[in-house]
Coordinates of C-alpha atoms in Angstrom, one line a residue:
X1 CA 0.0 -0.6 -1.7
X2 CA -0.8 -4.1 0.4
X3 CA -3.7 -5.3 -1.0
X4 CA -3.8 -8.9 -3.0
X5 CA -2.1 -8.9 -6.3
X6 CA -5.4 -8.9 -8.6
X7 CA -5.9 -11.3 -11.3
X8 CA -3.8 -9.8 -14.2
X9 CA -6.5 -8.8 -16.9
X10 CA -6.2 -9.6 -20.5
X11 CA -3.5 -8.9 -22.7
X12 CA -3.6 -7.1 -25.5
X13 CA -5.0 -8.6 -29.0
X14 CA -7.0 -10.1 -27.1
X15 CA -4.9 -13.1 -25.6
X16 CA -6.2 -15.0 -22.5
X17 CA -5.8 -13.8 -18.8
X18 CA -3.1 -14.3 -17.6
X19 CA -2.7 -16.3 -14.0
X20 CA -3.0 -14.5 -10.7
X21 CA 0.6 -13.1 -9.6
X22 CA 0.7 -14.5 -6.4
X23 CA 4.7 -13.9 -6.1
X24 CA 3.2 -10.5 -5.4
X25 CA 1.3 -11.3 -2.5
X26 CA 4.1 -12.8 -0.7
X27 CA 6.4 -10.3 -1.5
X28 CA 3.8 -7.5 0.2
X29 CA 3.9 -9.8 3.6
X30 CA 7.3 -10.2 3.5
X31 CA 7.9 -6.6 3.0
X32 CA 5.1 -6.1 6.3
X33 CA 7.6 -7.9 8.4
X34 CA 10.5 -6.3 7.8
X35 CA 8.3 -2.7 9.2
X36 CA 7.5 -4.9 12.0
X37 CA 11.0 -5.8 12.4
X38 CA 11.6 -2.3 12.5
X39 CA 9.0 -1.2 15.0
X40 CA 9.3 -3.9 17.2
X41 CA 13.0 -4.8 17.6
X42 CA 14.6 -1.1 16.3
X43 CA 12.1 1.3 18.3
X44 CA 12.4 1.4 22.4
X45 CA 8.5 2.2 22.0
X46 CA 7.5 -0.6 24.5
X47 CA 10.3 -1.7 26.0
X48 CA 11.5 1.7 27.3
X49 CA 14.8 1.4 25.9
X50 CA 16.7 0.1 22.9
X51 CA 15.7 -3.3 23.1
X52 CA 19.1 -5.8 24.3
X53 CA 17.6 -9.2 24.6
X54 CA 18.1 -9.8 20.6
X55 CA 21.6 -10.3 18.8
X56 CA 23.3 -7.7 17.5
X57 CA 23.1 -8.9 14.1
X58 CA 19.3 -9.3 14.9
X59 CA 19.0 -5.9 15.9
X60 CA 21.0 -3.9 13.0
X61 CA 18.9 -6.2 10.7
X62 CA 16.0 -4.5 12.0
X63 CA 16.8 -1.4 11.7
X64 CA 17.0 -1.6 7.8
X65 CA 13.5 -3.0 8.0
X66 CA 11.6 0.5 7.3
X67 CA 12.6 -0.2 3.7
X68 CA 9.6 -2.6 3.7
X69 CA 7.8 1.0 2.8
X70 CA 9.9 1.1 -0.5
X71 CA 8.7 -1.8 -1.6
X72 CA 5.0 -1.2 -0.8
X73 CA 5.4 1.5 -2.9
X74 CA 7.4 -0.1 -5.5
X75 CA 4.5 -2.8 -5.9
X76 CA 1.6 -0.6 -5.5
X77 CA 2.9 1.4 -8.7
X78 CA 2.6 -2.4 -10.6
X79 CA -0.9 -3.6 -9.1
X80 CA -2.9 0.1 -9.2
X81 CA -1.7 0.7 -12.9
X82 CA -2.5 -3.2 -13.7
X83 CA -6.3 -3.3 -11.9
X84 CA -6.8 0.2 -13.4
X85 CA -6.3 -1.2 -17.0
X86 CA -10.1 -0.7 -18.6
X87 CA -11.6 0.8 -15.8
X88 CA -13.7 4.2 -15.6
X89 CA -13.0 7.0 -13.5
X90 CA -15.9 5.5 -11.3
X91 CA -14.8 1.6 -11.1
X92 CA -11.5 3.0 -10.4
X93 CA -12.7 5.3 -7.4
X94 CA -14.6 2.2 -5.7
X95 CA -12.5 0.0 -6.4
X96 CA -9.9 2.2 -3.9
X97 CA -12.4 3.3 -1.4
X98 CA -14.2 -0.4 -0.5
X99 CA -10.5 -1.8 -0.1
X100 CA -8.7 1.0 1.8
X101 CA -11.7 1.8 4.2
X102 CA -13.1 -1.1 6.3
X103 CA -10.4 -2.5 7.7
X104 CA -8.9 1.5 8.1
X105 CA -11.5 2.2 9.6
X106 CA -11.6 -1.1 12.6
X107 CA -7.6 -0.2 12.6
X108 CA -8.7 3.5 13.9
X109 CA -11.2 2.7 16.4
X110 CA -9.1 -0.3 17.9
X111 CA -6.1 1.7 18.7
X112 CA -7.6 4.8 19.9
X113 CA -9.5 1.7 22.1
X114 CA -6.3 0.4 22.9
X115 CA -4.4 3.8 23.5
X116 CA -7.4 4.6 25.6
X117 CA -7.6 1.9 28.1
X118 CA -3.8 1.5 28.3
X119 CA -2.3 4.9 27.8
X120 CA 0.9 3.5 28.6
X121 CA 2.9 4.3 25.4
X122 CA 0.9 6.9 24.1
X123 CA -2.7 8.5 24.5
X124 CA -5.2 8.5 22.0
X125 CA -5.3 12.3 22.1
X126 CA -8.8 13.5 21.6
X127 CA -11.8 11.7 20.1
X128 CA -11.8 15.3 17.2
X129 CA -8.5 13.7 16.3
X130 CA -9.9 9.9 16.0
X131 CA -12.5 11.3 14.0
X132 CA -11.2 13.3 12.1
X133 CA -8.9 10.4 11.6
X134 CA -11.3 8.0 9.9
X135 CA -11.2 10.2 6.7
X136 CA -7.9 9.2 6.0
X137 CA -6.8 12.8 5.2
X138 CA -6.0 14.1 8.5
X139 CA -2.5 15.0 7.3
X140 CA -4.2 17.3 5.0
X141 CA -5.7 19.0 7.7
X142 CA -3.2 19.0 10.2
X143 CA -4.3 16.8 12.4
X144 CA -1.4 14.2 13.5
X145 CA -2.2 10.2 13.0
X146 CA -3.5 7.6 15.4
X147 CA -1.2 5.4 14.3
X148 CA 2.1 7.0 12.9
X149 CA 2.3 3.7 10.5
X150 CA -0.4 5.4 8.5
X151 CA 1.5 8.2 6.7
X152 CA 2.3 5.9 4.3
X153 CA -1.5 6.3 3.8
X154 CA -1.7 9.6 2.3
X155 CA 1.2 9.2 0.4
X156 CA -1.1 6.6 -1.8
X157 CA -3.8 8.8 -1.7
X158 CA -1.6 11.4 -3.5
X159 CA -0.6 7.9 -6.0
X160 CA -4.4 7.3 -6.4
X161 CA -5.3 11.0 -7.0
X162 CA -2.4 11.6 -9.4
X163 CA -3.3 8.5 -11.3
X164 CA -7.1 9.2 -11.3
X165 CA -5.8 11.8 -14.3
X166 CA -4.6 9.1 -16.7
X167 CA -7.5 6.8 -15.7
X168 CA -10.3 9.6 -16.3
X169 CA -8.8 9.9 -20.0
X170 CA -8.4 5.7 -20.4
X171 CA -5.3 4.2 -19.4
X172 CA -3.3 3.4 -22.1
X173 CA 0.4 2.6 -23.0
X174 CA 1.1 6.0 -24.0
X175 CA -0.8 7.5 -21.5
X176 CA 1.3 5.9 -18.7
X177 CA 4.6 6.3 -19.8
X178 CA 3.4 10.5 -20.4
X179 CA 2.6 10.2 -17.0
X180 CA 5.6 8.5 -15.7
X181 CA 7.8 11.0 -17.4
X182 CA 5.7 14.4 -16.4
X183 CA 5.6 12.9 -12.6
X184 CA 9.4 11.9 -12.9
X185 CA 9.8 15.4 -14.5
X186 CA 7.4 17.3 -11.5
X187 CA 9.6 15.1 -8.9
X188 CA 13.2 17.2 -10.2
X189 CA 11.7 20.5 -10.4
X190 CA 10.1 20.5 -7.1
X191 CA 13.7 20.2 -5.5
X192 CA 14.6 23.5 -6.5
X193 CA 11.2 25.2 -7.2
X194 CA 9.7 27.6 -4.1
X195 CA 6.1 26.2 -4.6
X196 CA 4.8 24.4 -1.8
X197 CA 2.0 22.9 -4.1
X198 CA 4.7 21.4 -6.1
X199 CA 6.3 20.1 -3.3
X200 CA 3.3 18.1 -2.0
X201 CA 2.3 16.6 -5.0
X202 CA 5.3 15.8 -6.5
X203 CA 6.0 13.6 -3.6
X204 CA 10.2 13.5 -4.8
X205 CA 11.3 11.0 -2.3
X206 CA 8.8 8.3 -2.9
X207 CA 7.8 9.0 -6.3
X208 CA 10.2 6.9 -7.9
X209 CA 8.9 3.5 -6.6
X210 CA 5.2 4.0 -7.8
X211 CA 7.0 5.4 -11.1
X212 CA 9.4 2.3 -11.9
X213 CA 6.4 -0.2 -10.7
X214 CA 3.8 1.3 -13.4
X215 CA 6.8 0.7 -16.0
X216 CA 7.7 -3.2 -14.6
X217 CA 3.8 -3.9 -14.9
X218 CA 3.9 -2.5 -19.0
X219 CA 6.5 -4.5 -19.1
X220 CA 4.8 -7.4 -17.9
X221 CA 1.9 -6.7 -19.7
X222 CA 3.7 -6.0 -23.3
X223 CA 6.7 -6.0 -23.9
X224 CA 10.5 -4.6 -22.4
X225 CA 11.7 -2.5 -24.4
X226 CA 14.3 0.0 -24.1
X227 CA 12.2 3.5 -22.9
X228 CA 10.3 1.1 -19.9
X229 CA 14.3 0.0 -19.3
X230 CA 15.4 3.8 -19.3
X231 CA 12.1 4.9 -16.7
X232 CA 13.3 2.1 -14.5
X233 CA 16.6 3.2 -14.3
X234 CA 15.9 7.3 -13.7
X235 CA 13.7 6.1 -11.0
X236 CA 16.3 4.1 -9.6
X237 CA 19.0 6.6 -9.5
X238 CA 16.5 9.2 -8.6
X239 CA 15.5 7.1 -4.9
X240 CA 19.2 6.5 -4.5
X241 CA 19.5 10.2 -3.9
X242 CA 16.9 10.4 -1.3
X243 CA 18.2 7.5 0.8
X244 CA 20.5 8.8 3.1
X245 CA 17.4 11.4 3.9
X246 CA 15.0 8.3 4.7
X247 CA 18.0 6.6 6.8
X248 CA 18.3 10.1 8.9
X249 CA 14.2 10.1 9.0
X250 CA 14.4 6.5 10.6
X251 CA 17.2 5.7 12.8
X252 CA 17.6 9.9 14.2
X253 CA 21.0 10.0 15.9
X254 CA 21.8 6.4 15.3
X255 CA 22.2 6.9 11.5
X256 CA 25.7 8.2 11.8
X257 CA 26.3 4.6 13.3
X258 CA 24.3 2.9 10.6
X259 CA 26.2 1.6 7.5
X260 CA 24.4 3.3 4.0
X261 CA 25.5 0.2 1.7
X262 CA 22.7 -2.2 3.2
X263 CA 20.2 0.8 2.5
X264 CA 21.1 0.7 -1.0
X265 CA 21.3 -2.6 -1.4
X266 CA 18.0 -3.6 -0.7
X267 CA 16.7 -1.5 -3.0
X268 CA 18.1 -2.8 -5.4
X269 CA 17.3 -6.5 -4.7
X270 CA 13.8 -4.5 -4.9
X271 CA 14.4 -3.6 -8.1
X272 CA 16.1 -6.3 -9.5
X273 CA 12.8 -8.7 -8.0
X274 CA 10.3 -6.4 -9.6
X275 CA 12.3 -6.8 -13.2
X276 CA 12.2 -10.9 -12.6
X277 CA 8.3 -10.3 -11.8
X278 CA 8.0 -8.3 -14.8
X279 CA 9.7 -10.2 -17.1
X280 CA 7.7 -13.0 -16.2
X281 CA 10.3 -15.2 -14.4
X282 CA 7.6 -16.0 -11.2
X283 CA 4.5 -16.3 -13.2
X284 CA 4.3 -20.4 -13.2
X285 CA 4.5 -19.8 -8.7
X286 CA 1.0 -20.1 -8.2
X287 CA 0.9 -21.2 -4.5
X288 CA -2.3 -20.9 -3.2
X289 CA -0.9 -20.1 0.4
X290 CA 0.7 -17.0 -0.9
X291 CA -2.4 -15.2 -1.4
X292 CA -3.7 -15.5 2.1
X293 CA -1.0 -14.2 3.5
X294 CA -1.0 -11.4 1.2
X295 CA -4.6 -11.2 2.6
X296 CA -3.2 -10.3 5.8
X297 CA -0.7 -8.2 4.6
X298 CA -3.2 -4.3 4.8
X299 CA -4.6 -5.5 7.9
X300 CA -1.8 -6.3 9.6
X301 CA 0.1 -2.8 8.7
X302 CA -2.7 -0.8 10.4
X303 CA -2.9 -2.1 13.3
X304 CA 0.3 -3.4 14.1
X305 CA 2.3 -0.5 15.8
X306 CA 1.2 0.8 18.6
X307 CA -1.5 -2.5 19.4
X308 CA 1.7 -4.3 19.5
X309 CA 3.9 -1.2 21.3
X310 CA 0.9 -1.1 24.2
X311 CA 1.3 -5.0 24.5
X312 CA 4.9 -5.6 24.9
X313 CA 5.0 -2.4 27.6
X314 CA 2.1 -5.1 29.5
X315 CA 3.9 -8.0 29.4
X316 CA 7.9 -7.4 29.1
X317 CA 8.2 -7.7 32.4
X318 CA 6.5 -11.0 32.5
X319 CA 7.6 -12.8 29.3
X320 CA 11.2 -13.1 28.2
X321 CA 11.6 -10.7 24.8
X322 CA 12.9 -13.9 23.1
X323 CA 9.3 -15.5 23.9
X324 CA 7.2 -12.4 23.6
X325 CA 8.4 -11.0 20.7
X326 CA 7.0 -14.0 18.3
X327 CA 4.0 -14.6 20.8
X328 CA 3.0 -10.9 19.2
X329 CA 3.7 -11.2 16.0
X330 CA 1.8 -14.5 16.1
X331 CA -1.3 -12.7 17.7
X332 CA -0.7 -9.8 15.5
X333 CA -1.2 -11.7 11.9
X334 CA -4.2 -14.2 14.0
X335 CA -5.8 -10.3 14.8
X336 CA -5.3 -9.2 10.9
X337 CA -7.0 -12.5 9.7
X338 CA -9.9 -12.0 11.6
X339 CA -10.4 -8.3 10.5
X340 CA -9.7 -9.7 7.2
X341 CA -12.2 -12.3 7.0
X342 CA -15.0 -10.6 9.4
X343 CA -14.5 -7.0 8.3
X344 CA -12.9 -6.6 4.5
X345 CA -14.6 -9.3 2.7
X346 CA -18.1 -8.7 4.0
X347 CA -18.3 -5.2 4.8
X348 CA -16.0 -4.3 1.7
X349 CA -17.9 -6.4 -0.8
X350 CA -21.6 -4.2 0.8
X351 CA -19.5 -1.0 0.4
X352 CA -18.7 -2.0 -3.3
X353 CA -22.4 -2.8 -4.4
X354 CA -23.2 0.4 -2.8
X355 CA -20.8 2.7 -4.1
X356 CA -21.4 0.9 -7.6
X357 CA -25.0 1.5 -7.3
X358 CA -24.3 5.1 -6.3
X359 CA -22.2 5.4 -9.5
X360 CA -24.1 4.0 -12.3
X361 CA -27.3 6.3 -10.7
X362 CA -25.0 9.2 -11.3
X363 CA -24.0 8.0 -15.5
X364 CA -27.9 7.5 -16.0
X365 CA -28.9 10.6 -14.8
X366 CA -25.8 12.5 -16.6
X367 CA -26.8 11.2 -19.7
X368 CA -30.3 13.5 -19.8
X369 CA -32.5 10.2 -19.0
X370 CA -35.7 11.0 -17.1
X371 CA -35.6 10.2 -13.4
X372 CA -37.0 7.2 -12.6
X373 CA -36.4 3.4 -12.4
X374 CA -34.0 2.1 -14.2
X375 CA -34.8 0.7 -17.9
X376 CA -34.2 -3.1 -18.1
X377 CA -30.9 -2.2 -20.4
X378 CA -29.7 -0.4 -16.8
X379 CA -30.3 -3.7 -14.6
X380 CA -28.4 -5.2 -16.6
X381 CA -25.6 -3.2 -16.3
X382 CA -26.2 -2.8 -12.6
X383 CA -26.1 -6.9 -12.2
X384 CA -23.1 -6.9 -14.1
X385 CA -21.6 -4.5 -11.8
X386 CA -22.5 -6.3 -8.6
X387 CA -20.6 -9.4 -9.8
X388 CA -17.8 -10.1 -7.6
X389 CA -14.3 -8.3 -8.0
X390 CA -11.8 -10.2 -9.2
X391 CA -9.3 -8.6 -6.9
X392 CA -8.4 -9.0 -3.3
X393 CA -7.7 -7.5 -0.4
X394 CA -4.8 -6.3 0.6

């Protein structure tokens, strides 16, 4: 969902790799800080009341800035279905764990740390919950979040899981556009079916963006054609419906105030972006600047919230909002490039060759081989392996 746009593997016949989107990585920070615009400016989490020292047209800005989430979604159904292309089951699963979980994890400790010290906004609860919090599946447990950002979490866990299936067979063209229509399919019944399990996996209200991005990236990636057209449109229709729901979820009692058209308008400028993406209208944009700030962009989601929550309650009544709100923000992204550069490269890239290691001992043993070391056809294959991953962190 934020991570780096990878580099967009070969076409098919054959044809050369194509360059690095890095309209992709922009478009991920940009969609960051419109949820910080939303948290920081929309939310009296902080500044103990609806914050007043912004303008007005600053303000009701912010308050559509939630539908940064949307897009997150939107491209994470583009970039997992294009750095899945001719992976295994395996590659595929480390791949997803050494990207989500070192920074996750730093994001955990350091606001429970945070919440701990300076309880002033909220406490850190119990040290169960911030353990059972470094799994990443607390929701599936019933145990609440750190951070309430990370919902959004578990929702691409559910993404990942779901598209594990198509991945475990060898994703294909066919294969994705089944599984765009049975998920599209899943997402309509679930409205009116009784089933719980249905309900969880089916994940209606969000669906629609991982579903439309998988068909703009085999769009990208082929051809358009008129089915990839007709999945796009469905999925669009289909979030238009749960809109007014997500505006509700956001804004409570100030929705009925809040006008619906901007809600539906940026989603379509979503859309409509994604199309130009995938019709290859940004693909000659190859600033180099764009993919360090899409670097930030993971790091910077995590621990945003309540960091930045605990630090404007310490300092509003020191620093004008005006100054203080940028100051943050500022910190905020300085604080996401050093977990980036200290924590994700280094302790991602160990938690790779590990996991890889782990993997390929699993195939050779599967395959009825005798236990032992490894013949010199399987160093080979483990070298290949530990060569560096083409992608980046989000």
């Amino acid at each position: 969902m934020l991570y780096a746009a990878p580099e967009h593997p070969p076409g098919p016949q054959g044809e050369a790799r194509r360059p690095r989107l890095r309209v992709l990585d922009g478009l991920r920070l940009l969609a960051a800080l419109m949820v910080l615009a939303y948290h920081y400016i929309t939310l009296r989490d902080g500044w103990g009341e609806d914050p007043n020292a912004f303008s007005p047209v600053v303000y009701h800005l912010s308050e559509y800035g939630w539908l940064g989430v949307e897009v997150f979604f939107l491209i994470s159904g583009f970039v997992i279905c294009m750095s899945a292309w001719g992976r295994s089951l395996g590659d595929f699963v480390t791949s997803r764990v050494s990207r989500l979980y070192p920074a996750y994890w730093v994001a955990v400790l350091l606001t429970a740390a945070v919440l701990t010290v300076w309880p002033n906004v909220r406490s850190a609860d119990n040290w169960e919950t911030v353990l059972t919090n470094l799994t990443m599946l607390q929701q599936g447990v019933g145990v609440p979040d750190v951070d309430d950002a990370y919902w959004t979490l578990f929702v691409e866990l559910k993404f990942y899981l779901l598209f594990a299936i198509v991945v475990f067979r060898g994703v294909t063209y066919r294969r994705c556009v089944l599984f765009c229509g049975l998920w599209t399919v899943a997402g309509v019944v679930a409205l009116k079916s009784n089933s719980d399990l249905l309900s969880v996996w089916a994940i209606a209200p969000y669906s629609p963006y991982f579903i439309a991005g998988i068909a703009f990236y085999l769009m990208h990636r082929f051809r358009p054609t008129v089915l990839l057209w007709a999945i796009v449109a469905v999925s669009f229709l289909l979030a238009q419906h749960y809109l007014r729901g997500r505006l509700v979820m956001n804004l409570g009692a100030k929705a009925d105030m809040a006008h619906g058209w901007p809600v539906r308008l940026g989603v379509l400028l979503a859309f409509a972006l994604m199309a130009a993406i995938a019709l290859g209208w940004f693909d000659k944009l190859q600033w180099r600047w764009l993919s360090t700030a899409g670097s930030l962009t993971y790091p910077l989601y995590l621990l945003h919230m309540y960091v930045g929550f605990t630090l404007i309650d310490l300092l509003r009544s020191r620093v004008p909002a005006a100054v203080l709100l940028p100051g943050i923000v500022a910190f905020m992204l300085a604080l996401s490039w050093a977990v980036h550069r200290l924590v994700e490269r280094p302790l991602g890239k160990k938690l790779r060759v590990s996991m890889q290691k782990s993997v390929e001992e699993m195939r050779f043993h599967s395959r009825g081989r005798m236990s032992g070391a490894p013949s010199a056809k399987q160093r080979e294959i483990i070298r290949e392996e530990r060569k560096p991953d083409p992608e980046l962190l989000h």
